[in-house]
Amino acid sequence: MDNPVIVAIDGPSGTGKSSTSKAVAAKLGLSYLDTGAQYRAITWWMLNNGIDVNDPAAVADTAGKAVVVSGTDPLDPQISVDGVDVTMPIRSQEVTAAVSAVSAVPEVRSRMVEYQRAAAASAAAGIVVEGRDIGTTVLPDATAKIFLTASAAVRAARRSTELNGTVSVAATQEALTRRDAADSGRKTSPLAMAADAVEVDTSELTLDQVVDRVVALVEQKLATVR
Ligand SMILES: Nc1ncnc2c1ncn2[C@@H]1O[C@H](COP(=O)(O)OP(=O)(O)OP(=O)(O)O)[C@@H](O)[C@H]1O
Ligand SMILES: Nc1ccn([C@H]2C[C@H](O)[C@@H](COP(=O)(O)O)O2)c(=O)n1
């Protein structure tokens, strides 16, 4: 039997990782894991339990207490913490503003990486895993590694459209640039492109074009290893 296919999709905020990863997983019949959602879920738990998210020692001390469970269905990705469905609340502005500080704490990362490797190991056909350090740290032996990029202006415009213009493009761009700087600048497992990843700049591509390109890259890789 063929080995399971592992696809690592990394990149900065708002480059299209989730949209692309879900569609690629559905097309190829693979599971799907949103690792950003896991960092958001533990951040939601910290905020909900009154932990000072700007105090790394307090975050480290409590990192092992929350039980995060991620669904891996690309058509219906769900996530819970301590049995509470947090699929929607983890997208709040409050969580988004706090998640980079929480995810920079090594004790948080080691716990999440355990979950991520376990999910990959138990995906029978294979899995598409999206995040910031999947190709570099979490699954360095992935079958295919993709690094999505897009200009900050394009990403901000897309996000602002998604939010129905309730937040200005300028404020959105500022927030995502700040988050990228924090995610790239942390000591432990920062946002980075793996040396053997293929960069796909999505600025001028439709979502369908990005998905087709990623599926083609995965199929090319499979043709060389099978
Ligand atoms: N190629 C594309 N063309 C146009 N819009 C796109 C494209 N890819 C994604 N989008 C839109 O851009 C927004 C951000 O996409 P998505 O949430 O998939 O990015 P992300 O990289 O997962 O973001 P984050 O890192 O913040 O989780 C969404 O509104 C999505 O519909
Ligand atoms: N592998 C990962 C995935 C995510 N993070 C952190 C950094 C992001 O700002 C945050 C939220 O991710 P998003 O939902 O926007 O994809 O989670 C990380 O450190 N490592």
PDB file of C-alpha atoms and ligand atoms in Angstrom:
ATOM      1  CA  MET A   1       0.000   0.000   0.000  1.00  0.00           C
ATOM      2  CA  ASP A   2       1.167   3.562  -0.749  1.00  0.00           C
ATOM      3  CA  ASN A   3       2.421   5.704   2.142  1.00  0.00           C
ATOM      4  CA  PRO A   4      -0.044   8.381   3.326  1.00  0.00           C
ATOM      5  CA  VAL A   5       0.354  11.725   1.541  1.00  0.00           C
ATOM      6  CA  ILE A   6       1.395  14.595   3.792  1.00  0.00           C
ATOM      7  CA  VAL A   7       1.002  18.104   2.381  1.00  0.00           C
ATOM      8  CA  ALA A   8       2.421  21.034   4.383  1.00  0.00           C
ATOM      9  CA  ILE A   9       0.987  24.466   3.528  1.00  0.00           C
ATOM     10  CA  ASP A  10       2.623  27.404   5.307  1.00  0.00           C
ATOM     11  CA  GLY A  11       2.651  31.154   4.831  1.00  0.00           C
ATOM     12  CA  PRO A  12       1.899  34.527   6.393  1.00  0.00           C
ATOM     13  CA  SER A  13      -1.561  35.616   7.567  1.00  0.00           C
ATOM     14  CA  GLY A  14      -4.319  35.856   5.005  1.00  0.00           C
ATOM     15  CA  THR A  15      -2.430  34.362   2.059  1.00  0.00           C
ATOM     16  CA  GLY A  16      -5.203  31.822   1.475  1.00  0.00           C
ATOM     17  CA  LYS A  17      -3.875  28.848   3.452  1.00  0.00           C
ATOM     18  CA  SER A  18      -7.225  27.722   4.889  1.00  0.00           C
ATOM     19  CA  SER A  19      -9.255  28.201   1.702  1.00  0.00           C
ATOM     20  CA  THR A  20      -6.601  26.440  -0.373  1.00  0.00           C
ATOM     21  CA  SER A  21      -5.867  23.638   2.108  1.00  0.00           C
ATOM     22  CA  LYS A  22      -9.526  22.689   2.554  1.00  0.00           C
ATOM     23  CA  ALA A  23     -10.124  22.590  -1.202  1.00  0.00           C
ATOM     24  CA  VAL A  24      -6.928  20.630  -1.916  1.00  0.00           C
ATOM     25  CA  ALA A  25      -7.756  18.107   0.821  1.00  0.00           C
ATOM     26  CA  ALA A  26     -11.309  17.668  -0.500  1.00  0.00           C
ATOM     27  CA  LYS A  27     -10.069  17.213  -4.100  1.00  0.00           C
ATOM     28  CA  LEU A  28      -7.428  14.672  -3.137  1.00  0.00           C
ATOM     29  CA  GLY A  29      -9.573  12.807  -0.578  1.00  0.00           C
ATOM     30  CA  LEU A  30      -7.285  13.744   2.322  1.00  0.00           C
ATOM     31  CA  SER A  31      -7.890  14.869   5.901  1.00  0.00           C
ATOM     32  CA  TYR A  32      -7.276  18.506   6.840  1.00  0.00           C
ATOM     33  CA  LEU A  33      -5.757  20.158   9.908  1.00  0.00           C
ATOM     34  CA  ASP A  34      -5.809  23.895  10.672  1.00  0.00           C
ATOM     35  CA  THR A  35      -2.970  24.369  13.182  1.00  0.00           C
ATOM     36  CA  GLY A  36      -3.685  28.108  13.466  1.00  0.00           C
ATOM     37  CA  ALA A  37      -7.102  27.154  14.839  1.00  0.00           C
ATOM     38  CA  GLN A  38      -5.359  25.103  17.541  1.00  0.00           C
ATOM     39  CA  TYR A  39      -3.253  28.098  18.649  1.00  0.00           C
ATOM     40  CA  ARG A  40      -6.405  30.212  18.553  1.00  0.00           C
ATOM     41  CA  ALA A  41      -8.266  27.633  20.660  1.00  0.00           C
ATOM     42  CA  ILE A  42      -5.677  27.604  23.435  1.00  0.00           C
ATOM     43  CA  THR A  43      -5.582  31.415  23.302  1.00  0.00           C
ATOM     44  CA  TRP A  44      -9.388  31.495  23.682  1.00  0.00           C
ATOM     45  CA  TRP A  45      -9.065  29.162  26.698  1.00  0.00           C
ATOM     46  CA  MET A  46      -6.397  31.412  28.313  1.00  0.00           C
ATOM     47  CA  LEU A  47      -8.522  34.539  27.819  1.00  0.00           C
ATOM     48  CA  ASN A  48     -11.595  32.726  29.112  1.00  0.00           C
ATOM     49  CA  ASN A  49      -9.746  31.560  32.219  1.00  0.00           C
ATOM     50  CA  GLY A  50      -8.314  34.981  33.082  1.00  0.00           C
ATOM     51  CA  ILE A  51      -4.691  34.098  32.232  1.00  0.00           C
ATOM     52  CA  ASP A  52      -2.534  37.134  31.396  1.00  0.00           C
ATOM     53  CA  VAL A  53      -1.583  36.292  27.799  1.00  0.00           C
ATOM     54  CA  ASN A  54       1.264  38.804  27.914  1.00  0.00           C
ATOM     55  CA  ASP A  55       2.912  36.944  30.799  1.00  0.00           C
ATOM     56  CA  PRO A  56       4.866  34.049  29.199  1.00  0.00           C
ATOM     57  CA  ALA A  57       5.381  32.345  32.595  1.00  0.00           C
ATOM     58  CA  ALA A  58       1.629  32.304  33.299  1.00  0.00           C
ATOM     59  CA  VAL A  59       0.938  30.995  29.784  1.00  0.00           C
ATOM     60  CA  ALA A  60       3.639  28.307  30.134  1.00  0.00           C
ATOM     61  CA  ASP A  61       2.302  27.193  33.545  1.00  0.00           C
ATOM     62  CA  THR A  62      -1.214  26.636  32.207  1.00  0.00           C
ATOM     63  CA  ALA A  63      -0.394  25.397  28.675  1.00  0.00           C
ATOM     64  CA  GLY A  64      -0.918  21.760  29.630  1.00  0.00           C
ATOM     65  CA  LYS A  65      -4.356  22.241  31.161  1.00  0.00           C
ATOM     66  CA  ALA A  66      -6.540  22.822  28.096  1.00  0.00           C
ATOM     67  CA  VAL A  67      -7.601  19.814  26.037  1.00  0.00           C
ATOM     68  CA  VAL A  68      -7.877  20.823  22.367  1.00  0.00           C
ATOM     69  CA  VAL A  69      -9.655  18.458  19.954  1.00  0.00           C
ATOM     70  CA  SER A  70      -9.546  19.222  16.214  1.00  0.00           C
ATOM     71  CA  GLY A  71     -11.797  17.755  13.555  1.00  0.00           C
ATOM     72  CA  THR A  72     -10.060  16.837  10.294  1.00  0.00           C
ATOM     73  CA  ASP A  73     -12.975  16.895   7.816  1.00  0.00           C
ATOM     74  CA  PRO A  74     -12.115  19.514   5.156  1.00  0.00           C
ATOM     75  CA  LEU A  75     -15.828  20.072   4.510  1.00  0.00           C
ATOM     76  CA  ASP A  76     -16.647  20.761   8.168  1.00  0.00           C
ATOM     77  CA  PRO A  77     -13.571  21.637  10.239  1.00  0.00           C
ATOM     78  CA  GLN A  78     -14.512  21.973  13.907  1.00  0.00           C
ATOM     79  CA  ILE A  79     -12.499  22.516  17.044  1.00  0.00           C
ATOM     80  CA  SER A  80     -13.254  22.238  20.757  1.00  0.00           C
ATOM     81  CA  VAL A  81     -11.477  23.021  24.024  1.00  0.00           C
ATOM     82  CA  ASP A  82     -12.404  21.061  27.126  1.00  0.00           C
ATOM     83  CA  GLY A  83     -15.503  19.863  25.247  1.00  0.00           C
ATOM     84  CA  VAL A  84     -16.696  23.378  24.271  1.00  0.00           C
ATOM     85  CA  ASP A  85     -17.130  23.989  20.518  1.00  0.00           C
ATOM     86  CA  VAL A  86     -14.994  27.097  19.805  1.00  0.00           C
ATOM     87  CA  THR A  87     -15.091  26.976  15.991  1.00  0.00           C
ATOM     88  CA  MET A  88     -16.658  30.445  15.810  1.00  0.00           C
ATOM     89  CA  PRO A  89     -15.354  32.269  18.947  1.00  0.00           C
ATOM     90  CA  ILE A  90     -11.694  31.664  18.027  1.00  0.00           C
ATOM     91  CA  ARG A  91     -12.144  34.058  15.064  1.00  0.00           C
ATOM     92  CA  SER A  92     -12.866  37.058  17.338  1.00  0.00           C
ATOM     93  CA  GLN A  93     -10.675  40.190  17.217  1.00  0.00           C
ATOM     94  CA  GLU A  94      -9.736  39.572  20.860  1.00  0.00           C
ATOM     95  CA  VAL A  95      -8.323  36.124  20.085  1.00  0.00           C
ATOM     96  CA  THR A  96      -6.627  37.354  16.889  1.00  0.00           C
ATOM     97  CA  ALA A  97      -4.894  40.139  18.831  1.00  0.00           C
ATOM     98  CA  ALA A  98      -3.606  37.742  21.523  1.00  0.00           C
ATOM     99  CA  VAL A  99      -2.701  34.618  19.524  1.00  0.00           C
ATOM    100  CA  SER A 100       0.844  35.610  18.494  1.00  0.00           C
ATOM    101  CA  ALA A 101       1.893  36.149  22.133  1.00  0.00           C
ATOM    102  CA  VAL A 102       0.443  32.810  23.253  1.00  0.00           C
ATOM    103  CA  SER A 103       1.846  30.850  20.300  1.00  0.00           C
ATOM    104  CA  ALA A 104       5.361  32.202  20.963  1.00  0.00           C
ATOM    105  CA  VAL A 105       5.555  30.324  24.283  1.00  0.00           C
ATOM    106  CA  PRO A 106       7.581  27.083  23.855  1.00  0.00           C
ATOM    107  CA  GLU A 107       5.363  25.066  26.261  1.00  0.00           C
ATOM    108  CA  VAL A 108       2.315  25.937  24.139  1.00  0.00           C
ATOM    109  CA  ARG A 109       4.114  24.982  20.941  1.00  0.00           C
ATOM    110  CA  SER A 110       5.349  21.619  22.205  1.00  0.00           C
ATOM    111  CA  ARG A 111       1.815  20.644  23.245  1.00  0.00           C
ATOM    112  CA  MET A 112       0.293  21.731  19.918  1.00  0.00           C
ATOM    113  CA  VAL A 113       3.036  19.974  17.925  1.00  0.00           C
ATOM    114  CA  GLU A 114       2.191  16.728  19.757  1.00  0.00           C
ATOM    115  CA  TYR A 115      -1.449  17.092  18.644  1.00  0.00           C
ATOM    116  CA  GLN A 116      -0.370  17.922  15.083  1.00  0.00           C
ATOM    117  CA  ARG A 117       1.968  14.954  14.675  1.00  0.00           C
ATOM    118  CA  ALA A 118      -0.641  12.619  16.169  1.00  0.00           C
ATOM    119  CA  ALA A 119      -3.269  13.871  13.686  1.00  0.00           C
ATOM    120  CA  ALA A 120      -0.880  13.344  10.764  1.00  0.00           C
ATOM    121  CA  ALA A 121       0.062   9.866  11.973  1.00  0.00           C
ATOM    122  CA  SER A 122      -3.574   8.782  12.253  1.00  0.00           C
ATOM    123  CA  ALA A 123      -4.768  10.057   8.850  1.00  0.00           C
ATOM    124  CA  ALA A 124      -5.140   6.841   6.851  1.00  0.00           C
ATOM    125  CA  ALA A 125      -5.014   8.292   3.315  1.00  0.00           C
ATOM    126  CA  GLY A 126      -3.008  11.378   4.285  1.00  0.00           C
ATOM    127  CA  ILE A 127      -3.565  14.946   5.367  1.00  0.00           C
ATOM    128  CA  VAL A 128      -3.132  18.580   4.385  1.00  0.00           C
ATOM    129  CA  VAL A 129      -1.744  20.507   7.359  1.00  0.00           C
ATOM    130  CA  GLU A 130      -1.644  24.299   7.267  1.00  0.00           C
ATOM    131  CA  GLY A 131       0.264  26.687   9.512  1.00  0.00           C
ATOM    132  CA  ARG A 132       3.503  28.600   9.893  1.00  0.00           C
ATOM    133  CA  ASP A 133       6.103  25.931  10.751  1.00  0.00           C
ATOM    134  CA  ILE A 134       4.683  22.727   9.288  1.00  0.00           C
ATOM    135  CA  GLY A 135       7.325  22.239   6.586  1.00  0.00           C
ATOM    136  CA  THR A 136      10.209  23.398   8.798  1.00  0.00           C
ATOM    137  CA  THR A 137       9.431  21.814  12.170  1.00  0.00           C
ATOM    138  CA  VAL A 138       6.202  19.869  12.586  1.00  0.00           C
ATOM    139  CA  LEU A 139       6.376  17.568   9.541  1.00  0.00           C
ATOM    140  CA  PRO A 140       9.810  18.058   7.949  1.00  0.00           C
ATOM    141  CA  ASP A 141       9.388  14.819   5.936  1.00  0.00           C
ATOM    142  CA  ALA A 142       6.125  15.953   4.298  1.00  0.00           C
ATOM    143  CA  THR A 143       5.526  14.630   0.776  1.00  0.00           C
ATOM    144  CA  ALA A 144       4.991  18.157  -0.587  1.00  0.00           C
ATOM    145  CA  LYS A 145       5.656  21.565   0.965  1.00  0.00           C
ATOM    146  CA  ILE A 146       3.985  24.735  -0.287  1.00  0.00           C
ATOM    147  CA  PHE A 147       4.615  28.281   0.952  1.00  0.00           C
ATOM    148  CA  LEU A 148       1.800  30.659   0.010  1.00  0.00           C
ATOM    149  CA  THR A 149       2.478  34.385  -0.262  1.00  0.00           C
ATOM    150  CA  ALA A 150       0.558  37.482  -1.419  1.00  0.00           C
ATOM    151  CA  SER A 151       1.233  41.205  -1.122  1.00  0.00           C
ATOM    152  CA  ALA A 152       0.081  42.828   2.121  1.00  0.00           C
ATOM    153  CA  ALA A 153      -2.243  45.115   0.153  1.00  0.00           C
ATOM    154  CA  VAL A 154      -3.977  42.192  -1.592  1.00  0.00           C
ATOM    155  CA  ARG A 155      -4.316  40.237   1.662  1.00  0.00           C
ATOM    156  CA  ALA A 156      -5.787  43.231   3.479  1.00  0.00           C
ATOM    157  CA  ALA A 157      -8.266  43.892   0.667  1.00  0.00           C
ATOM    158  CA  ARG A 158      -9.412  40.249   0.688  1.00  0.00           C
ATOM    159  CA  ARG A 159      -9.840  40.212   4.474  1.00  0.00           C
ATOM    160  CA  SER A 160     -11.678  43.528   4.464  1.00  0.00           C
ATOM    161  CA  THR A 161     -14.084  42.159   1.829  1.00  0.00           C
ATOM    162  CA  GLU A 162     -14.613  39.054   3.980  1.00  0.00           C
ATOM    163  CA  LEU A 163     -15.510  41.362   6.894  1.00  0.00           C
ATOM    164  CA  ASN A 164     -17.951  43.240   4.608  1.00  0.00           C
ATOM    165  CA  GLY A 165     -15.860  46.386   4.901  1.00  0.00           C
ATOM    166  CA  THR A 166     -16.575  46.700   8.658  1.00  0.00           C
ATOM    167  CA  VAL A 167     -12.829  47.142   9.245  1.00  0.00           C
ATOM    168  CA  SER A 168     -10.873  49.436   6.900  1.00  0.00           C
ATOM    169  CA  VAL A 169      -8.297  48.009   4.505  1.00  0.00           C
ATOM    170  CA  ALA A 170      -5.594  50.168   6.146  1.00  0.00           C
ATOM    171  CA  ALA A 171      -6.368  48.917   9.674  1.00  0.00           C
ATOM    172  CA  THR A 172      -6.554  45.330   8.404  1.00  0.00           C
ATOM    173  CA  GLN A 173      -3.192  45.658   6.647  1.00  0.00           C
ATOM    174  CA  GLU A 174      -1.602  47.130   9.757  1.00  0.00           C
ATOM    175  CA  ALA A 175      -2.914  44.283  11.939  1.00  0.00           C
ATOM    176  CA  LEU A 176      -1.803  41.497   9.614  1.00  0.00           C
ATOM    177  CA  THR A 177       1.647  43.033   9.095  1.00  0.00           C
ATOM    178  CA  ARG A 178       2.084  43.294  12.877  1.00  0.00           C
ATOM    179  CA  ARG A 179       1.041  39.646  13.347  1.00  0.00           C
ATOM    180  CA  ASP A 180       3.436  38.472  10.601  1.00  0.00           C
ATOM    181  CA  ALA A 181       6.319  40.360  12.255  1.00  0.00           C
ATOM    182  CA  ALA A 182       5.574  38.728  15.626  1.00  0.00           C
ATOM    183  CA  ASP A 183       5.174  35.253  14.075  1.00  0.00           C
ATOM    184  CA  SER A 184       8.408  35.576  12.032  1.00  0.00           C
ATOM    185  CA  GLY A 185      10.377  37.121  14.873  1.00  0.00           C
ATOM    186  CA  ARG A 186       9.721  34.655  17.696  1.00  0.00           C
ATOM    187  CA  LYS A 187      12.588  32.410  18.871  1.00  0.00           C
ATOM    188  CA  THR A 188      10.812  29.039  18.772  1.00  0.00           C
ATOM    189  CA  SER A 189       9.811  27.703  15.384  1.00  0.00           C
ATOM    190  CA  PRO A 190       9.071  31.020  13.648  1.00  0.00           C
ATOM    191  CA  LEU A 191       7.050  31.483  10.462  1.00  0.00           C
ATOM    192  CA  ALA A 192       9.529  30.473   7.732  1.00  0.00           C
ATOM    193  CA  MET A 193       9.670  28.830   4.330  1.00  0.00           C
ATOM    194  CA  ALA A 194      11.343  25.397   4.329  1.00  0.00           C
ATOM    195  CA  ALA A 195      14.356  25.122   2.013  1.00  0.00           C
ATOM    196  CA  ASP A 196      12.543  22.444  -0.035  1.00  0.00           C
ATOM    197  CA  ALA A 197       9.152  24.229  -0.192  1.00  0.00           C
ATOM    198  CA  VAL A 198       7.689  25.679  -3.400  1.00  0.00           C
ATOM    199  CA  GLU A 199       6.507  29.288  -3.110  1.00  0.00           C
ATOM    200  CA  VAL A 200       3.177  30.146  -4.739  1.00  0.00           C
ATOM    201  CA  ASP A 201       2.405  33.882  -4.910  1.00  0.00           C
ATOM    202  CA  THR A 202      -1.409  34.096  -4.877  1.00  0.00           C
ATOM    203  CA  SER A 203      -1.641  37.894  -5.392  1.00  0.00           C
ATOM    204  CA  GLU A 204      -2.726  37.621  -9.024  1.00  0.00           C
ATOM    205  CA  LEU A 205      -4.431  34.213  -8.868  1.00  0.00           C
ATOM    206  CA  THR A 206      -8.020  33.210  -8.217  1.00  0.00           C
ATOM    207  CA  LEU A 207      -8.614  30.634  -5.498  1.00  0.00           C
ATOM    208  CA  ASP A 208      -9.361  27.978  -8.156  1.00  0.00           C
ATOM    209  CA  GLN A 209      -6.041  28.725  -9.869  1.00  0.00           C
ATOM    210  CA  VAL A 210      -4.158  28.399  -6.563  1.00  0.00           C
ATOM    211  CA  VAL A 211      -5.889  25.103  -5.777  1.00  0.00           C
ATOM    212  CA  ASP A 212      -5.119  23.693  -9.251  1.00  0.00           C
ATOM    213  CA  ARG A 213      -1.487  24.731  -8.912  1.00  0.00           C
ATOM    214  CA  VAL A 214      -1.096  23.117  -5.489  1.00  0.00           C
ATOM    215  CA  VAL A 215      -2.834  19.898  -6.599  1.00  0.00           C
ATOM    216  CA  ALA A 216      -0.470  19.760  -9.612  1.00  0.00           C
ATOM    217  CA  LEU A 217       2.567  20.262  -7.350  1.00  0.00           C
ATOM    218  CA  VAL A 218       1.416  17.452  -5.039  1.00  0.00           C
ATOM    219  CA  GLU A 219       0.795  15.137  -8.000  1.00  0.00           C
ATOM    220  CA  GLN A 220       4.255  15.939  -9.436  1.00  0.00           C
ATOM    221  CA  LYS A 221       5.849  15.074  -6.091  1.00  0.00           C
ATOM    222  CA  LEU A 222       3.882  11.844  -5.836  1.00  0.00           C
ATOM    223  CA  ALA A 223       5.013  10.835  -9.322  1.00  0.00           C
ATOM    224  CA  THR A 224       8.655  11.083  -8.181  1.00  0.00           C
ATOM    225  CA  VAL A 225       8.246   9.189  -4.900  1.00  0.00           C
ATOM    226  CA  ARG A 226       5.827   6.407  -5.911  1.00  0.00           C
TER     227      ARG A 226
HETATM  228  N1  LIG B   1      -6.640  33.369  -4.462  1.00  0.00           N
HETATM  229  C1  LIG B   1      -7.570  34.082  -3.817  1.00  0.00           C
HETATM  230  N2  LIG B   1      -8.223  35.058  -4.449  1.00  0.00           N
HETATM  231  C2  LIG B   1      -9.137  35.832  -3.814  1.00  0.00           C
HETATM  232  N3  LIG B   1      -9.464  35.702  -2.512  1.00  0.00           N
HETATM  233  C3  LIG B   1      -8.842  34.730  -1.819  1.00  0.00           C
HETATM  234  C4  LIG B   1      -7.869  33.873  -2.430  1.00  0.00           C
HETATM  235  N4  LIG B   1      -7.411  33.019  -1.464  1.00  0.00           N
HETATM  236  C5  LIG B   1      -8.071  33.330  -0.337  1.00  0.00           C
HETATM  237  N5  LIG B   1      -8.917  34.352  -0.543  1.00  0.00           N
HETATM  238  C6  LIG B   1      -9.746  35.018   0.471  1.00  0.00           C
HETATM  239  O1  LIG B   1      -8.813  35.698   1.337  1.00  0.00           O
HETATM  240  C7  LIG B   1      -9.240  35.624   2.683  1.00  0.00           C
HETATM  241  C8  LIG B   1      -8.152  34.948   3.532  1.00  0.00           C
HETATM  242  O2  LIG B   1      -8.070  33.593   3.117  1.00  0.00           O
HETATM  243  P1  LIG B   1      -7.757  32.437   4.152  1.00  0.00           P
HETATM  244  O3  LIG B   1      -8.560  32.596   5.399  1.00  0.00           O
HETATM  245  O4  LIG B   1      -7.868  31.161   3.409  1.00  0.00           O
HETATM  246  O5  LIG B   1      -6.224  32.783   4.477  1.00  0.00           O
HETATM  247  P2  LIG B   1      -5.269  32.204   5.605  1.00  0.00           P
HETATM  248  O6  LIG B   1      -3.895  32.251   5.049  1.00  0.00           O
HETATM  249  O7  LIG B   1      -5.753  30.891   6.065  1.00  0.00           O
HETATM  250  O8  LIG B   1      -5.473  33.279   6.755  1.00  0.00           O
HETATM  251  P3  LIG B   1      -5.010  33.243   8.293  1.00  0.00           P
HETATM  252  O9  LIG B   1      -3.553  33.052   8.290  1.00  0.00           O
HETATM  253  O10 LIG B   1      -5.378  34.583   8.821  1.00  0.00           O
HETATM  254  O11 LIG B   1      -5.757  32.103   8.925  1.00  0.00           O
HETATM  255  C9  LIG B   1     -10.572  34.880   2.670  1.00  0.00           C
HETATM  256  O12 LIG B   1     -11.600  35.845   2.620  1.00  0.00           O
HETATM  257  C10 LIG B   1     -10.542  34.090   1.373  1.00  0.00           C
HETATM  258  O13 LIG B   1     -11.840  33.848   0.851  1.00  0.00           O
HETATM  259  N1  LIG B   2       1.730  26.363  12.799  1.00  0.00           N
HETATM  260  C1  LIG B   2       1.294  27.534  13.340  1.00  0.00           C
HETATM  261  C2  LIG B   2       0.038  28.032  13.046  1.00  0.00           C
HETATM  262  C3  LIG B   2      -0.362  29.213  13.630  1.00  0.00           C
HETATM  263  N2  LIG B   2       0.454  29.830  14.487  1.00  0.00           N
HETATM  264  C4  LIG B   2       0.037  31.035  15.202  1.00  0.00           C
HETATM  265  C5  LIG B   2       0.486  32.305  14.549  1.00  0.00           C
HETATM  266  C6  LIG B   2      -0.749  32.894  13.948  1.00  0.00           C
HETATM  267  O1  LIG B   2      -0.751  34.305  14.027  1.00  0.00           O
HETATM  268  C7  LIG B   2      -1.847  32.302  14.804  1.00  0.00           C
HETATM  269  C8  LIG B   2      -3.210  32.130  14.147  1.00  0.00           C
HETATM  270  O2  LIG B   2      -3.060  31.439  12.926  1.00  0.00           O
HETATM  271  P1  LIG B   2      -4.116  31.634  11.726  1.00  0.00           P
HETATM  272  O3  LIG B   2      -5.434  31.157  12.217  1.00  0.00           O
HETATM  273  O4  LIG B   2      -4.153  33.083  11.407  1.00  0.00           O
HETATM  274  O5  LIG B   2      -3.562  30.791  10.614  1.00  0.00           O
HETATM  275  O6  LIG B   2      -1.374  31.072  15.263  1.00  0.00           O
HETATM  276  C9  LIG B   2       1.684  29.327  14.744  1.00  0.00           C
HETATM  277  O7  LIG B   2       2.447  29.921  15.535  1.00  0.00           O
HETATM  278  N3  LIG B   2       2.087  28.184  14.179  1.00  0.00           N
END
